[in-house]
Tab-separated table of C-alpha atoms in Angstrom:
chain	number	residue	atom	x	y	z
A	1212	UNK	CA	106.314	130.800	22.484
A	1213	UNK	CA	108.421	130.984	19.233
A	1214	UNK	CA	109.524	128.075	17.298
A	1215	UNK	CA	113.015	128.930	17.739
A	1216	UNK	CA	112.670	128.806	21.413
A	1217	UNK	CA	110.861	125.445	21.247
A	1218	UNK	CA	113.973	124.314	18.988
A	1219	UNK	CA	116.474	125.107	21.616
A	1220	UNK	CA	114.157	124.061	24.776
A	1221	UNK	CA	114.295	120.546	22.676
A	1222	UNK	CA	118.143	120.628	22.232
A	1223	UNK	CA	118.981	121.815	25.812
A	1224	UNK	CA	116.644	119.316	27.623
A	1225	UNK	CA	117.993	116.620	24.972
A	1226	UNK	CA	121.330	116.804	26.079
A	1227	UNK	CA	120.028	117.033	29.732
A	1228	UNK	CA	118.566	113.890	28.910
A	1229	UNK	CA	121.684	112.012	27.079
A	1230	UNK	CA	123.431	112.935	30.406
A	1231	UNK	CA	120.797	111.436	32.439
A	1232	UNK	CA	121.097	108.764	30.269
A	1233	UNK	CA	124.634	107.609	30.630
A	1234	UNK	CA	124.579	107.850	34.411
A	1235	UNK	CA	121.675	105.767	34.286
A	1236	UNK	CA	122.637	103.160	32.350
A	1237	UNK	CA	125.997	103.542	34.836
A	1238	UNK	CA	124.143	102.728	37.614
A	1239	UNK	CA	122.477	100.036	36.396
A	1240	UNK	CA	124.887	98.122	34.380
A	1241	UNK	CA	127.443	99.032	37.046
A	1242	UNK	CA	126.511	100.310	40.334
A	1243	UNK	CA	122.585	98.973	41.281
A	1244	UNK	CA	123.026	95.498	43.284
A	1245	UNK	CA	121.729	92.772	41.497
A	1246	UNK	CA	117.925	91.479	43.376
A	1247	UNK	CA	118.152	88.977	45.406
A	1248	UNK	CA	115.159	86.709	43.677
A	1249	UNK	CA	115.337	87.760	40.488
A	1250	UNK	CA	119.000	87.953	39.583
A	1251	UNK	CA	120.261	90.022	36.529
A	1252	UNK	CA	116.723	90.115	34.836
A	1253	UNK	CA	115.348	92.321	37.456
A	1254	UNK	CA	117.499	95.074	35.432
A	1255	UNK	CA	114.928	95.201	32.690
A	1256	UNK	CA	112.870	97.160	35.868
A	1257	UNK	CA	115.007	100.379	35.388
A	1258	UNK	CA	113.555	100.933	31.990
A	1259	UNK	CA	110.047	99.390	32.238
A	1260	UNK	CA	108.727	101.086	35.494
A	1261	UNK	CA	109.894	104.813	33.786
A	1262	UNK	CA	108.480	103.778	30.488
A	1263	UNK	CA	105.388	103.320	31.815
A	1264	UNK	CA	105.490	106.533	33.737
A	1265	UNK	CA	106.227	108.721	30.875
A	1266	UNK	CA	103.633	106.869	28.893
A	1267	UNK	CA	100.778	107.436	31.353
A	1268	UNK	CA	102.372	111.531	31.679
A	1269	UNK	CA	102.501	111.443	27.614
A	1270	UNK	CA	98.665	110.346	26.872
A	1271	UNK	CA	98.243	112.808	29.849
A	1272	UNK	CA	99.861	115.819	28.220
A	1273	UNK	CA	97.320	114.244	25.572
A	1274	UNK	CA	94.187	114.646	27.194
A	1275	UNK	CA	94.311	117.703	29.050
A	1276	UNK	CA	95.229	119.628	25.438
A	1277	UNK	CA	92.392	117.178	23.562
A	1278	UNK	CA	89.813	118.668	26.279
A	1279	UNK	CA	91.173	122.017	26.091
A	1280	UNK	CA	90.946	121.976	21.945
A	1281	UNK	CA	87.407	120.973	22.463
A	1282	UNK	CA	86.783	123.683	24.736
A	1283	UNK	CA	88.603	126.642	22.818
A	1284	UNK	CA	89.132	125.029	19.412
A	1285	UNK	CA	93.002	126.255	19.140
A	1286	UNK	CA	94.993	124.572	16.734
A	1287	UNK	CA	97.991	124.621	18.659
A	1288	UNK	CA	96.388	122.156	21.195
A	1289	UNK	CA	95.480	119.243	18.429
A	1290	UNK	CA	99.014	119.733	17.940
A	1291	UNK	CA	100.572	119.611	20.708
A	1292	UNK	CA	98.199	116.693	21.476
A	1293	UNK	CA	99.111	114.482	18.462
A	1294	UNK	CA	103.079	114.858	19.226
A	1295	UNK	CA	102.321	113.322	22.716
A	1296	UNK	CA	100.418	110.889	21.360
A	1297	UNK	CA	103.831	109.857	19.333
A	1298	UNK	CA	105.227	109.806	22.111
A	1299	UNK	CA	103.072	107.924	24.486
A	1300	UNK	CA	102.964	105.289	21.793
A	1301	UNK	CA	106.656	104.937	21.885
A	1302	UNK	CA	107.094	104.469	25.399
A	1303	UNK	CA	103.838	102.029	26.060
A	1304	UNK	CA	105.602	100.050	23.449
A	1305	UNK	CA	108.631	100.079	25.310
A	1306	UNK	CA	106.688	99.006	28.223
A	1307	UNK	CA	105.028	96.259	26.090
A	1308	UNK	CA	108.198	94.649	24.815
A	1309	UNK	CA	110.170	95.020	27.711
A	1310	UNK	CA	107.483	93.387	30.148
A	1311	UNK	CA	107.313	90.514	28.451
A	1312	UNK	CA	111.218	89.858	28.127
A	1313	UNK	CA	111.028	90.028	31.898
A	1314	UNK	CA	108.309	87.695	32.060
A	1315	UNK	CA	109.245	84.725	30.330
A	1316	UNK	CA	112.220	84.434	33.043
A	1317	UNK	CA	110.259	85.547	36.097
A	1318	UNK	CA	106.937	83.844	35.191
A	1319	UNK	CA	107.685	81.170	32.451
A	1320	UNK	CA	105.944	82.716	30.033
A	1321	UNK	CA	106.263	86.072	27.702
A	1322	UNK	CA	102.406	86.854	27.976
A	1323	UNK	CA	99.754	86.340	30.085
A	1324	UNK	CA	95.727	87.548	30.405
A	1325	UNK	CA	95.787	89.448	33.507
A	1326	UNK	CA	94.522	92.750	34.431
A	1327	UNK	CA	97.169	94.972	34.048
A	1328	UNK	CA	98.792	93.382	31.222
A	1329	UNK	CA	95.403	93.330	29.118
A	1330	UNK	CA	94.696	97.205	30.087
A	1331	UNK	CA	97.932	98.425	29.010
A	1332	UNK	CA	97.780	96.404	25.282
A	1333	UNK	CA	94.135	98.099	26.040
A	1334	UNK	CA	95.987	101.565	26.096
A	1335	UNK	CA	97.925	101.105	22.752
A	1336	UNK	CA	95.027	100.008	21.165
A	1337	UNK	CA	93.017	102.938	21.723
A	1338	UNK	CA	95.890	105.318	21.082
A	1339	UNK	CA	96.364	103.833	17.995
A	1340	UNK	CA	93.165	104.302	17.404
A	1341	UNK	CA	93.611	108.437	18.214
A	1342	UNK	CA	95.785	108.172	14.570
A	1343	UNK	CA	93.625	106.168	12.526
A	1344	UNK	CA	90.350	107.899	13.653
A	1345	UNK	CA	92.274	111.302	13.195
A	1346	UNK	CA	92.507	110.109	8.999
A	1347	UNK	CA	88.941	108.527	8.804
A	1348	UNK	CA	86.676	111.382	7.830
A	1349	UNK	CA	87.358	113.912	4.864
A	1350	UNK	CA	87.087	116.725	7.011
A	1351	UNK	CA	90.256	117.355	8.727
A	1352	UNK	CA	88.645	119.781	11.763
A	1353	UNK	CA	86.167	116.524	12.227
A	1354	UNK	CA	89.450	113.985	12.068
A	1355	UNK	CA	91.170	116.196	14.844
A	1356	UNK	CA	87.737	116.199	17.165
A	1357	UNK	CA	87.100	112.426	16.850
A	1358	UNK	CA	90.555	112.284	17.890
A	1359	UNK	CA	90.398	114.533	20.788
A	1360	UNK	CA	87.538	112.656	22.303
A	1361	UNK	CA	89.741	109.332	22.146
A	1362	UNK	CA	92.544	110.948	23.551
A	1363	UNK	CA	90.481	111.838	26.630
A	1364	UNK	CA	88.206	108.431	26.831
A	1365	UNK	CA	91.682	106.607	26.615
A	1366	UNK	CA	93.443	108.620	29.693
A	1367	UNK	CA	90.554	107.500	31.497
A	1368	UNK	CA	92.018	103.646	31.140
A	1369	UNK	CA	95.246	105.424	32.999
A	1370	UNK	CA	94.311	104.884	36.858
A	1371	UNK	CA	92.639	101.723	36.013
A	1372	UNK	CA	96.159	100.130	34.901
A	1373	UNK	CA	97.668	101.512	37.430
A	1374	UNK	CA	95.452	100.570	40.632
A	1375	UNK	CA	94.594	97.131	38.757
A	1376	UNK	CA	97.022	95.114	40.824
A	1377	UNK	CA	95.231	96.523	43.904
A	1378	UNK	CA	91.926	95.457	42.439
A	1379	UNK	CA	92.003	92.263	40.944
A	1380	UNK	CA	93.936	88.789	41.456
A	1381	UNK	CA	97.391	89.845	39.399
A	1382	UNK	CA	100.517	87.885	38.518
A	1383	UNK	CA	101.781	91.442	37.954
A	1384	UNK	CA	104.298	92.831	41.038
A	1385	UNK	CA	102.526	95.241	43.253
A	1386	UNK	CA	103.663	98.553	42.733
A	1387	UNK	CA	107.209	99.145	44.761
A	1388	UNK	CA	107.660	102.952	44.305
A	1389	UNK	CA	103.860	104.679	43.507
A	1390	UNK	CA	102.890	103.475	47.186
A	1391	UNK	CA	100.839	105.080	50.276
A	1392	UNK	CA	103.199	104.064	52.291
A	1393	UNK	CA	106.612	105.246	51.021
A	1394	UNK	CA	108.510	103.725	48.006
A	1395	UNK	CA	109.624	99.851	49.356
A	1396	UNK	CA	112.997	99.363	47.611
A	1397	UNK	CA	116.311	99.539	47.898
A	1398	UNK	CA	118.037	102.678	48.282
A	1399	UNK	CA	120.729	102.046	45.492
A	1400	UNK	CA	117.481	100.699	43.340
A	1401	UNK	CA	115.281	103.314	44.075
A	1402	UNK	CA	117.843	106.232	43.129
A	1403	UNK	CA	118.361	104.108	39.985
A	1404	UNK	CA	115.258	104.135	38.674
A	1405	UNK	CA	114.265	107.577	39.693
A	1406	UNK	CA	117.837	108.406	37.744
A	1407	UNK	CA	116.265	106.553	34.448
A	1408	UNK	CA	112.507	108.014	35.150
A	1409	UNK	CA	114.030	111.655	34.616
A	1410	UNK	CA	116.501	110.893	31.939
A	1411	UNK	CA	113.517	109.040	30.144
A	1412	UNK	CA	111.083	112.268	30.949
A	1413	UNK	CA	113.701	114.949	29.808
A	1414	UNK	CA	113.929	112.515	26.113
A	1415	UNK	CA	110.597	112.364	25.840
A	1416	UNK	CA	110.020	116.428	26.559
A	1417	UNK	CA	112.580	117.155	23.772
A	1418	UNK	CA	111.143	115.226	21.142
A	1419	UNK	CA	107.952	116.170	21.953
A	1420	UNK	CA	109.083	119.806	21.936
A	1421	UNK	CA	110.793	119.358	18.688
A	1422	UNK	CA	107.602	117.219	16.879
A	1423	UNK	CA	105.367	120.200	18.216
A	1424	UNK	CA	107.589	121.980	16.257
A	1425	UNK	CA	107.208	120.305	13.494
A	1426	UNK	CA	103.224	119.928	13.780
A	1427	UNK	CA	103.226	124.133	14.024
A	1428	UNK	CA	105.480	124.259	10.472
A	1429	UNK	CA	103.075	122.142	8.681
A	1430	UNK	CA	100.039	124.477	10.058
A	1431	UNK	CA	102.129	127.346	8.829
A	1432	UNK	CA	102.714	125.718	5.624
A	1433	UNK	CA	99.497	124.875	4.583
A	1434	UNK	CA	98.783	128.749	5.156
A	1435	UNK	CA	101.399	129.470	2.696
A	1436	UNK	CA	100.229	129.785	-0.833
A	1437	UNK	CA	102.751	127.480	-3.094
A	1438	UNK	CA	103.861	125.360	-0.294
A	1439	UNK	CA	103.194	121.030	-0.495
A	1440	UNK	CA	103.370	119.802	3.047
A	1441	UNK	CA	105.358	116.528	2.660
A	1442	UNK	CA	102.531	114.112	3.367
A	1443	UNK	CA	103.076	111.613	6.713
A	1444	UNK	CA	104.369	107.979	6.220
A	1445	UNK	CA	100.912	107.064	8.063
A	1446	UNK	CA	97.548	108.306	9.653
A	1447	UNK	CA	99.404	111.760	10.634
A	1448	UNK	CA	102.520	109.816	12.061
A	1449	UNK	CA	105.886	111.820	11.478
B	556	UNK	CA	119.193	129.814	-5.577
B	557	UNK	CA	118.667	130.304	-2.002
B	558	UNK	CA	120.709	127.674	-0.136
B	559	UNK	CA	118.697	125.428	2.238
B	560	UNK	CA	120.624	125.756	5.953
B	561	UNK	CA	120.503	122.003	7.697
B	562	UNK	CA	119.509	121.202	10.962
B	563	UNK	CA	121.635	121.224	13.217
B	564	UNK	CA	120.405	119.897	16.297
B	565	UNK	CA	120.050	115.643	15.374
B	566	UNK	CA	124.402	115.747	14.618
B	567	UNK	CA	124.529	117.688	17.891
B	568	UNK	CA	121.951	114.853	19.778
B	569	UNK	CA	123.410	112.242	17.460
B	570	UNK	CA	126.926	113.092	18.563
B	571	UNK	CA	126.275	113.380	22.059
B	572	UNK	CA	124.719	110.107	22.059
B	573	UNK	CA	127.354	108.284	20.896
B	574	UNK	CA	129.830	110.440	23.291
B	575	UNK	CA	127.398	109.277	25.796
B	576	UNK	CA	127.571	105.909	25.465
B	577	UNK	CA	131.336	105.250	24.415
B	578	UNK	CA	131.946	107.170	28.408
B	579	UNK	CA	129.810	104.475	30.113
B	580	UNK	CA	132.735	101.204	29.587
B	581	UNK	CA	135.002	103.674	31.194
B	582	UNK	CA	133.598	104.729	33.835
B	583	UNK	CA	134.337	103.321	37.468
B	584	UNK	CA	133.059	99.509	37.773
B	585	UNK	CA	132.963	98.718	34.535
B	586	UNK	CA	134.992	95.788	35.039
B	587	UNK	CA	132.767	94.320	37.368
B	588	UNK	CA	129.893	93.601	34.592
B	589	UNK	CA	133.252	92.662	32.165
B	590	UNK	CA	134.033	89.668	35.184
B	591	UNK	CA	130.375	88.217	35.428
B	592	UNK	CA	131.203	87.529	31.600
B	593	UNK	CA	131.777	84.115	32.172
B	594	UNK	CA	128.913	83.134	34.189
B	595	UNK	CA	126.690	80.472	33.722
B	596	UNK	CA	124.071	79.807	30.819
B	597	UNK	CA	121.311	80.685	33.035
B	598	UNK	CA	123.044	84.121	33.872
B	599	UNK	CA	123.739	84.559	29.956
B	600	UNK	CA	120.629	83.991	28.745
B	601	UNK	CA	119.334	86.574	31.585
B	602	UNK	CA	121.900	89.149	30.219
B	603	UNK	CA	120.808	88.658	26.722
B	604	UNK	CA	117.273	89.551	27.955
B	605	UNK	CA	118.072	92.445	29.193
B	606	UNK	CA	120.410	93.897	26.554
B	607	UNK	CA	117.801	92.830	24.094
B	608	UNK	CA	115.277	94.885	25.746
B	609	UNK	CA	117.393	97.703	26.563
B	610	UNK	CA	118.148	98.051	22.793
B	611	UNK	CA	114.604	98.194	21.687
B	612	UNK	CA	114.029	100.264	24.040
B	613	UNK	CA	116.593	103.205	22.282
B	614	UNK	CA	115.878	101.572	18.474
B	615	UNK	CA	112.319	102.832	19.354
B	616	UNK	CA	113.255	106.326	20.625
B	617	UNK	CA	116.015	106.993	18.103
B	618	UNK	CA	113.704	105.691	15.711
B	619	UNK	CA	111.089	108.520	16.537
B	620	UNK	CA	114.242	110.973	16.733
B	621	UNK	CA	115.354	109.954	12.976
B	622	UNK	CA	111.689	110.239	11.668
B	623	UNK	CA	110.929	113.561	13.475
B	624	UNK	CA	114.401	115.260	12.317
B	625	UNK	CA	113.961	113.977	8.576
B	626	UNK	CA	110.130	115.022	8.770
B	627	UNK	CA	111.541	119.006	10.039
B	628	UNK	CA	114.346	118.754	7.483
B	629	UNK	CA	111.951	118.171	4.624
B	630	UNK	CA	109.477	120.264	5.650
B	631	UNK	CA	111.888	123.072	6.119
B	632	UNK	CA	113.280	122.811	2.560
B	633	UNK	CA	109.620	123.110	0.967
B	634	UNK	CA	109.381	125.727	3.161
B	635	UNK	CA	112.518	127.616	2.070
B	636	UNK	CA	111.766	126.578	-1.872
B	637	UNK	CA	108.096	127.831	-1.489
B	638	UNK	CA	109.511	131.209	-0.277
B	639	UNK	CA	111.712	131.751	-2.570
B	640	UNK	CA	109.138	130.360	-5.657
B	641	UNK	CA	106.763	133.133	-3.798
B	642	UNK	CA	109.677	136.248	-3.887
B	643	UNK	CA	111.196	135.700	-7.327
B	644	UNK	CA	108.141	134.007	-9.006
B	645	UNK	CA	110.028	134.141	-12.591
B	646	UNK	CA	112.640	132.292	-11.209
B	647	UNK	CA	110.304	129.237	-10.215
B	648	UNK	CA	109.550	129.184	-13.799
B	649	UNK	CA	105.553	129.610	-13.080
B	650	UNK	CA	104.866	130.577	-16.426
């Protein structure tokens, strides 16, 4: 797969996405019928139940191309790896500032110790981790493997955040959507957040295409005799 | 001196985006958000949590947009300069 094509993939699912966008935000600034119980803050749903989606499908993307790296040692995996990681850490922060905005109107309170909650400040910990461990040793093939092996452990914490509410006491809502039996929502509310879950997916998949991109000119660089890859802001960070 | 093209894509996102959002006020219903204006202070502090965490929500993922398009634009430059230091090395003044 060329760069180029990677280039254009990112613009033309970008755009997909900005479309996505506006008739999201549409729908729930406009169209979606305010929840009974919750009034106006339930809104803050439509962007924290897809966050946390394409987080969980971001450190994903992450492990399967860690394990794989590990396996086959390709280059293009680590990188392909480290731009989801970017991007998972975007979105669980998303979901980690959003949540609580939510919270202090629906619970009284902008944080709480429960499962689900504590797991997913879990996640970004460990992800975080992936970058610093990633800059810790001098060799950078060692960096990248250390890294790869977080990136899988840390998927692992995945299912457990998302099957926590099942398991354990939780002030968290059950899960409305991701359910055995058929998502239990409204129909308008439903098609609005399935709206925002694929206009947040088709972002994320062109910024990771295009930071892939990016990760795959540095490699090429630093095979280039003359060439001084600008270095990152922080711990491999773009 | 070889000229360094620009990327092209972040005006074309960048401009989209903001075509993207100036639509949504005119689209149909958007005076039913512009009546609930006046509601009480209950109601207004619940809009400003929502608008508050709708715009971190797209600072964060422009912010990763801006870093990722400055990060390609540099990177292509040293690339370009780096080829052309390699092709005409008396022209890089390597001596």
């Amino acid at each position: 797969m060329s760069l180029g094509f990677v280039r254009w993939s990112a613009l033309v699912l970008g755009l997909a996405g900005l479309a996505l966008t506006v008739l999201f935000h549409w729908q729930v600034f406009f169209w979606v019928p305010t929840e009974a119980s919750m009034g106006i803050v339930q809104r803050i749903f439509y962007i924290h139940l897809p966050a946390a989606w394409v987080a969980f499908f971001a450190f994903g993307i992450v492990a399967i191309c860690s394990a794989v790296y590990l396996w086959l040692g390709i280059p293009k995996l680590d990188d392909a790896a480290r731009s989801a990681a970017e991007g998972g850490m975007i979105f669980t922060t998303i979901v980690l500032t959003s949540g609580p905005l939510w919270a202090k109107l629906a619970w009284g309170t902008w944080w709480t110790w429960e499962p689900r909650l504590t797991l997913t400040l879990l996640l970004w910990f460990i992800y975080l981790g992936y970058f610093m461990v990633r800059g810790s040793t001098d060799s950078p093939e060692r960096g990248k493997k250390f890294a790869a092996v977080v990136g899988i452990v840390g998927a692992l914490n995945i299912p457990l955040i998302h099957l926590s509410v099942l398991w354990f006491r939780s002030l968290h809502p059950q899960p409305v959507v991701a359910r055995t039996d058929g998502p239990q929502l409204h129909p308008d509310m439903l098609t609005t957040v399935l709206t925002a879950l694929g206009a947040w997916t088709l972002v994320f998949l062109s910024l990771f295409l295009l930071r892939y991109a990016t990760a795959r000119l540095e490699s090429a660089a630093e095979r280039r005799p003359g060439v001084t890859v600008p270095a990152p802001a922080r711990g491999g960070v773009s | 001196m070889r000229r360094v093209r620009p990327f092209r894509t972040l005006p074309v996102l960048a401009g989209g985006a903001l075509l993207a959002l100036a639509l949504v006020p005119i689209l149909p219903g958007a005076g039913e958000l512009a009546a609930q204006a006046g509601a009480p202070a209950p109601q207004m502090r619940q809009f400003w949590h929502v608008f508050i965490a709708y715009a971190i929500a797209w600072g964060l993922v422009f912010g990763w947009a801006v870093a990722i398009f400055r990060r390609l634009g540099r990177l292509e430059a040293q690339l370009d300069e780096g080829a052309a230091a390699h092709s005409h090395p008396d022209d890089a003044g390597s001596r």
